[in-house]
Coordinates of C-alpha atoms in Angstrom, one line a residue:
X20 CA 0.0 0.0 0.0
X21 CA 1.5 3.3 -0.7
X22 CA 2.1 6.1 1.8
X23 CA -0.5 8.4 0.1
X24 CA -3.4 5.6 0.0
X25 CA -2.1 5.0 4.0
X26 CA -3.0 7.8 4.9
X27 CA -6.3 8.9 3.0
X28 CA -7.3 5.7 5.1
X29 CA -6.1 7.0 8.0
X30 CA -7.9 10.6 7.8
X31 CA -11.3 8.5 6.9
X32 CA -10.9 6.6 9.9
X33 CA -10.1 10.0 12.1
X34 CA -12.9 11.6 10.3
X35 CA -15.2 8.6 11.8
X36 CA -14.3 8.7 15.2
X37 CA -14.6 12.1 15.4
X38 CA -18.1 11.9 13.9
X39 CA -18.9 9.5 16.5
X40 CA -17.9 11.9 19.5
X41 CA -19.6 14.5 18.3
X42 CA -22.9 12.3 18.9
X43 CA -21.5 11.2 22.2
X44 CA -22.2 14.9 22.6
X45 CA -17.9 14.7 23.5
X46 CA -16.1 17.7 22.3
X47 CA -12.6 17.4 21.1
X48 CA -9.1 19.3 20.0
X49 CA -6.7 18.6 17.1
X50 CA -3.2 19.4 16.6
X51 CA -2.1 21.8 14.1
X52 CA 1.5 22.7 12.9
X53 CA 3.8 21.9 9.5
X54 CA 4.6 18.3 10.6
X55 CA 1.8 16.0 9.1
X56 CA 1.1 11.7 10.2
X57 CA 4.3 11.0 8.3
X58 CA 4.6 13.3 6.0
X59 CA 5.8 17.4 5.6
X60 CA 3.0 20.1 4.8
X61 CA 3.7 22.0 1.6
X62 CA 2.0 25.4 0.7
X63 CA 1.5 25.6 -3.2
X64 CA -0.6 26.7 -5.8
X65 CA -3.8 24.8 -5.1
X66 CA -3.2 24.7 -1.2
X67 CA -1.9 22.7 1.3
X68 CA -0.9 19.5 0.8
X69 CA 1.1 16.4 3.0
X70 CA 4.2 14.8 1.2
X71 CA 6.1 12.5 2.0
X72 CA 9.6 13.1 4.2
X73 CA 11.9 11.7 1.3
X74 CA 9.4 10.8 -1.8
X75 CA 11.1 8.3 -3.7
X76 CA 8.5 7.2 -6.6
X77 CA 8.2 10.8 -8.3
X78 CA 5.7 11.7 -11.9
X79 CA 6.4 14.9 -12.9
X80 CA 4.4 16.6 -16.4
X81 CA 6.5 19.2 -17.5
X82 CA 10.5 19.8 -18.6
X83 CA 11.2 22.1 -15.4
X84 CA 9.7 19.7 -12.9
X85 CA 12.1 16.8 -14.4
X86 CA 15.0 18.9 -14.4
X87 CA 14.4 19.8 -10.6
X88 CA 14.3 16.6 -10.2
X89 CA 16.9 15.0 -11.9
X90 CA 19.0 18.2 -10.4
X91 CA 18.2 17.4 -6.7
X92 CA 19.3 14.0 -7.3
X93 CA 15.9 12.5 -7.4
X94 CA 15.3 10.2 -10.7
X95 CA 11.6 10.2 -11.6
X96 CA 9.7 7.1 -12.3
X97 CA 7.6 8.7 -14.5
X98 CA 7.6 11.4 -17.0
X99 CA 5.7 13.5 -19.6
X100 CA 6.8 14.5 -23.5
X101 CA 6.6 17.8 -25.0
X102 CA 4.8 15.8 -27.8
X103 CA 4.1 12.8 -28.8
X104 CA 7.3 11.1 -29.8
X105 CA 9.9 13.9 -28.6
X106 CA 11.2 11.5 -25.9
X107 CA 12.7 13.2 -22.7
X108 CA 15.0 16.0 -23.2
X109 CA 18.6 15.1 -24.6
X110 CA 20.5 17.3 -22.8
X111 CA 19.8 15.3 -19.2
X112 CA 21.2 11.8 -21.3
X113 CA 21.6 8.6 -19.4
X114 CA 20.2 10.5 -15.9
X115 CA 16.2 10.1 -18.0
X116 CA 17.2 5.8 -18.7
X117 CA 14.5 4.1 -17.3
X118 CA 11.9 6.9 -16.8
X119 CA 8.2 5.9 -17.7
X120 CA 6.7 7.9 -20.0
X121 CA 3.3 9.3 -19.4
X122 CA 1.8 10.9 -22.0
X123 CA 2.6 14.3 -23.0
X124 CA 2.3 17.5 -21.3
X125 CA -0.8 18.4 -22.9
X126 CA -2.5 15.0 -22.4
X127 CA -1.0 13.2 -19.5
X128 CA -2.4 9.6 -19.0
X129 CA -3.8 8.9 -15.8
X130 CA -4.2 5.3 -15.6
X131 CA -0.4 4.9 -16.9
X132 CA 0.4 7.3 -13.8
X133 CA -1.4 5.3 -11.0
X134 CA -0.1 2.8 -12.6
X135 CA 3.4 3.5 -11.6
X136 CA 2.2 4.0 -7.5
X137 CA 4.1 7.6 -7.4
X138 CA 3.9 9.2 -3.6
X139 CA 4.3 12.4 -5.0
X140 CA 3.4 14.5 -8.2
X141 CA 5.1 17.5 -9.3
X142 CA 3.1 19.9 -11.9
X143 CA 2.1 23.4 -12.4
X144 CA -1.4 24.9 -12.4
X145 CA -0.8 26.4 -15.8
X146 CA -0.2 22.9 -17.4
X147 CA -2.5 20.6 -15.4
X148 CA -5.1 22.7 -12.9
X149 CA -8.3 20.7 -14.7
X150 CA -6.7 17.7 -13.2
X151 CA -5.4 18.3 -10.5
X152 CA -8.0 17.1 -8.6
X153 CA -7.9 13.5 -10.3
X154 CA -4.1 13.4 -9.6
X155 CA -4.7 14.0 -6.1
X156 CA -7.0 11.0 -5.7
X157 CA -3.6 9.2 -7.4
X158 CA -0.8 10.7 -4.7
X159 CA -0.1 14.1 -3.0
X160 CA 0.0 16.6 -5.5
X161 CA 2.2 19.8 -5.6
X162 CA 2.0 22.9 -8.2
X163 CA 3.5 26.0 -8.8
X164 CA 1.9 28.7 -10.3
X165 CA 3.2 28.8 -13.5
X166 CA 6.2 27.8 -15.9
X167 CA 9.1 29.7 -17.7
X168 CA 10.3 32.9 -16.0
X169 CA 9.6 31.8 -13.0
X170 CA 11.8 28.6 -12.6
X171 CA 13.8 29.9 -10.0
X172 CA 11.2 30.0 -7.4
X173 CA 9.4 26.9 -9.0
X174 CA 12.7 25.1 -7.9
X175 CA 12.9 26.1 -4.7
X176 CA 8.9 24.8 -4.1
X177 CA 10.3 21.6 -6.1
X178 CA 13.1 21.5 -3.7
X179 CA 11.0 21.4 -0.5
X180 CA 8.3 18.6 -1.7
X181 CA 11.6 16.7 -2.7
X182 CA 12.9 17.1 0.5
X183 CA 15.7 18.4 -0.9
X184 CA 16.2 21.7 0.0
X185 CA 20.0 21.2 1.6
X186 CA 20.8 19.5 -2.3
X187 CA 19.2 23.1 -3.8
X188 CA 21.5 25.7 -1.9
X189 CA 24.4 23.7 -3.3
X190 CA 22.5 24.1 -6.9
X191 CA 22.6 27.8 -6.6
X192 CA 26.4 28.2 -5.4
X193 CA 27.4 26.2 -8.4
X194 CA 25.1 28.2 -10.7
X195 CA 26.6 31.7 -9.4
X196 CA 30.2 30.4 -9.6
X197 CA 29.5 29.0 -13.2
X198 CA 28.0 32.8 -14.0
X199 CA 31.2 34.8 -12.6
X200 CA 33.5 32.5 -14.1
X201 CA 31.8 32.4 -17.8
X202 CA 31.6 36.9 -16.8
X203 CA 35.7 36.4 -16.6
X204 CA 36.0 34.3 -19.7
X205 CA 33.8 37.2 -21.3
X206 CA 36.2 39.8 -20.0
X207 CA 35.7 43.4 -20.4
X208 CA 32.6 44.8 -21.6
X209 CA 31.5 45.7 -23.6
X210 CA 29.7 42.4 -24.5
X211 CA 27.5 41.4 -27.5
X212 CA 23.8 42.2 -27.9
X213 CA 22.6 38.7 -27.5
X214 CA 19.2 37.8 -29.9
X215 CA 17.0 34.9 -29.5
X216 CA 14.9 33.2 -32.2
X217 CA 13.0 30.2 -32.0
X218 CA 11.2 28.6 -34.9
X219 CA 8.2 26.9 -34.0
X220 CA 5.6 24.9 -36.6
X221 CA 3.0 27.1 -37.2
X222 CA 4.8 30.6 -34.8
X223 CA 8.3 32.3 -35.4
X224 CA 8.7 33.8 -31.7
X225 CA 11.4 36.4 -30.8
X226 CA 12.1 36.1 -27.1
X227 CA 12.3 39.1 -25.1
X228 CA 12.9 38.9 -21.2
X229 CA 9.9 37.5 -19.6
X230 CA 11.1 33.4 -19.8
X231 CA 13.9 30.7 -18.7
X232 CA 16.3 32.3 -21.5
X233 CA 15.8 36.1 -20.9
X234 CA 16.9 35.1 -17.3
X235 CA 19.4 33.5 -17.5
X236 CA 20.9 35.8 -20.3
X237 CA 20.5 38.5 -17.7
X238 CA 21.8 36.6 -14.6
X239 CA 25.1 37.3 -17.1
X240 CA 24.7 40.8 -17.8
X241 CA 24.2 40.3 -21.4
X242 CA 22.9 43.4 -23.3
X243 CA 20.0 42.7 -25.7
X244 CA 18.6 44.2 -29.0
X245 CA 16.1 47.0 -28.1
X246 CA 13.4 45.1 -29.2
X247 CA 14.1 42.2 -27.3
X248 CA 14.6 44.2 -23.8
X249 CA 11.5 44.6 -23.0
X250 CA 9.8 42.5 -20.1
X251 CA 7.6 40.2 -21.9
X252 CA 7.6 37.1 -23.3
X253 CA 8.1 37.4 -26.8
X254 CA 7.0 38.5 -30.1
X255 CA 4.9 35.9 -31.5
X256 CA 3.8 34.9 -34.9
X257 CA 6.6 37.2 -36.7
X258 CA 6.0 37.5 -40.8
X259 CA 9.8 38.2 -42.3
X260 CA 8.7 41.3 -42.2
X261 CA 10.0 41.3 -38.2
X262 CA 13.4 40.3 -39.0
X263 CA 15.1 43.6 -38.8
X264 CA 14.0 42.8 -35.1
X265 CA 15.6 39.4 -34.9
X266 CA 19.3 41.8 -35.4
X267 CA 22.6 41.7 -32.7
X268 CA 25.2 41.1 -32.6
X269 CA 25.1 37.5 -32.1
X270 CA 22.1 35.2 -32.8
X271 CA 20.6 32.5 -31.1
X272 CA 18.1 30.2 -33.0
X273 CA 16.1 27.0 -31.9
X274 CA 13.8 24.8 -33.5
X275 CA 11.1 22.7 -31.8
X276 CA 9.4 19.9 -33.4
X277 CA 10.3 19.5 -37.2
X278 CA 12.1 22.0 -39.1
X279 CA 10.2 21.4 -42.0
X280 CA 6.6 22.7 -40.3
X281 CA 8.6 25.9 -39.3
X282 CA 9.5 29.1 -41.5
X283 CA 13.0 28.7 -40.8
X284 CA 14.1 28.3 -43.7
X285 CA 11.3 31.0 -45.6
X286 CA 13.0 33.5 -42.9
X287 CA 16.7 32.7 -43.5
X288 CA 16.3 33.1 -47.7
X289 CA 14.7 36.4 -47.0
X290 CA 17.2 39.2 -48.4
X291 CA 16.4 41.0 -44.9
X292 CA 17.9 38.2 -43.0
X293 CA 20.9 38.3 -45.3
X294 CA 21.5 41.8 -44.8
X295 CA 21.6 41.8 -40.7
X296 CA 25.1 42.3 -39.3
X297 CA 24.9 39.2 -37.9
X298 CA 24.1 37.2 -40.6
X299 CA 26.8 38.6 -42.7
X300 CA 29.4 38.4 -40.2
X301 CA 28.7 34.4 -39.5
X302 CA 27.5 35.5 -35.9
X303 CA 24.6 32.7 -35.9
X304 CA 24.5 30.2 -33.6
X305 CA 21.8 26.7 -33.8
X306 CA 21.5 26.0 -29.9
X307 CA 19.2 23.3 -28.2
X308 CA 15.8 23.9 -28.3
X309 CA 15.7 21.3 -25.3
X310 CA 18.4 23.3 -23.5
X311 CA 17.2 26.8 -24.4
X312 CA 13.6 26.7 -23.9
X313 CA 12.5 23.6 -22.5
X314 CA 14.6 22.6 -19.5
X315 CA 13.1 25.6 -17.4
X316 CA 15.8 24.4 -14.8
X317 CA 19.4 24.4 -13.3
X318 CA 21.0 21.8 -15.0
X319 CA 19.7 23.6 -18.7
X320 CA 20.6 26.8 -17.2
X321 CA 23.9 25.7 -16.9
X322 CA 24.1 24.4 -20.3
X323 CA 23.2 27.5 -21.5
X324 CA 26.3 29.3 -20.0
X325 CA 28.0 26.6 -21.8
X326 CA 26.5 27.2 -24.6
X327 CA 27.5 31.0 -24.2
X328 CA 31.3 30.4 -23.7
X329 CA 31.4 28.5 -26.3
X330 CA 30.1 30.9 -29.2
X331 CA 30.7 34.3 -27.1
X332 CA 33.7 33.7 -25.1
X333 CA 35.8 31.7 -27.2
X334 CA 35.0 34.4 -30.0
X335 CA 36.3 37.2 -28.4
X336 CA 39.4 35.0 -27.0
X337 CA 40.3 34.3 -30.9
X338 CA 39.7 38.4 -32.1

């Protein structure tokens, strides 16, 4: 029996005796406080709800909640695709082997979750608040608010439903050391205007500051285009007449899903894409999609600052 199903049992069984005082005409008190029958009390987007002390049969539905994970140490049994067929993000390699999948992040399969007896679900309301109420009735259930800018503080709630909050302050020293040392590699400023494209079937998006990548390009300091510093979340559904806004002086560009839905290639034989500075100067740069805009977490974070010392850094240590 799993702790969750222990203890809906046991709260029926309270609920009972209590019902049977209270026609005893006996009066009673109850204990109140963080520390639950077994379990921890976590505050999220939904509520209040009683994990586990050290859950150890995770699902999560979304790329940031597996990258918490995975992060904290904490292998999930069960795991959600950005679509059908994607598979779990490459960047996190052997650390996803043996991970269940679960449907996709639009459509997670319920049955396939109880199936795996988690004690704990990790989601966000954004994704999944329709169901969160079925996933309950499945194991304890935690939420942020919402995805994307921010991951941060979704990590920390992670963190403490993980029980793993020690494991997270080390996360965040090693992120701030990776971000001064990749700030010395970049040496004096100034540094490039950093641009951000991402071709998606169907939408050609030009990221601004209000995500996972915006953040992290400012935890560096780097400068962006003027149309692209601007705290929001992108422009979406560009026509090639937006490219002189996809101009720095270095370009980042990501592809989700096949290449062949997006306009990728439409945009990149427009003359205006020829003619940016960028463009011309062989200042483009294919990244991860899975790293740049769908890990949401630490571990892509700091593949991003990889990332960056490897087209910025190493750049201006060869001019």
């Amino acid at each position: 029996m799993s702790w969750w199903r222990g203890f809906v049992i046991s709260v029926l069984l309270a609920a009972g005796a209590l019902g049977l005082a209270a026609c005893g005409g006996a009066s009673g008190g109850s204990s109140g406080g963080e520390e639950g029958s077994g379990g921890r009390i976590i505050e999220h987007a939904m509520g209040r709800t009683e994990v586990p002390e050290r859950p150890e049969r995770v699902v999560v539905l979304d790329t940031g909640e597996l990258d918490s994970a995975i992060t904290l140490g904490v292998k999930p049994v069960g795991a959600v695709e950005a679509v059908p067929g994607m598979g779990l993000p490459e960047y996190l390699g052997e650390k996803t082997r043996g991970i269940e999948l679960v449907g996709t992040i639009e459509q997670p399969n319920l049955e396939k979750i109880a199936a795996l007896d988690p004690d704990l679900i990790l989601s966000s309301k954004l994704r999944h608040e329709k169901i969160y109420d079925q996933l309950s009735e499945i194991a304890p259930t935690v939420f942020t608010e919402t995805t994307g800018v921010t991951w941060k503080q979704n990590f920390e709630l992670h963190a403490r439903a993980l029980g793993r909050t020690e494991r997270a302050e080390e996360v965040k020293r090693e992120y701030r050391r990776h971000i001064r040392e990749l700030r010395d590699e970049l040496g004096e400023k100034p540094w490039p205007e950093v641009s951000v494209v991402r071709f998606v079937p169907g939408d050609t998006r030009i990221y601004q500051k209000e995500n996972f990548i915006g953040t992290v390009l400012e935890d560096v300091g780097l400068p962006r285009p003027e149309s692209q510093d601007v705290e929001e979340f992108a422009l979406l559904n560009v026509s090639k007449e937006a490219i002189p806004k996809m101009g720095g002086d270095v370009i980042f560009v990501t592809v989700y899903g096949n290449e062949e839905d997006t306009a990728k290639q439409e945009i990149m034989n427009d003359p205006l894409w020829r003619q940016l500075e960028a463009v011309r100067e062989g200042r483009v740069y294919e990244v991860s999609d899975d790293l740049w805009m769908l890990g949401i977490g630490y571990t892509a974070a700091n593949g991003v600052l990889d990332d960056l010392e490897k087209y910025l850094a190493e750049e201006r240590r060869a001019s």
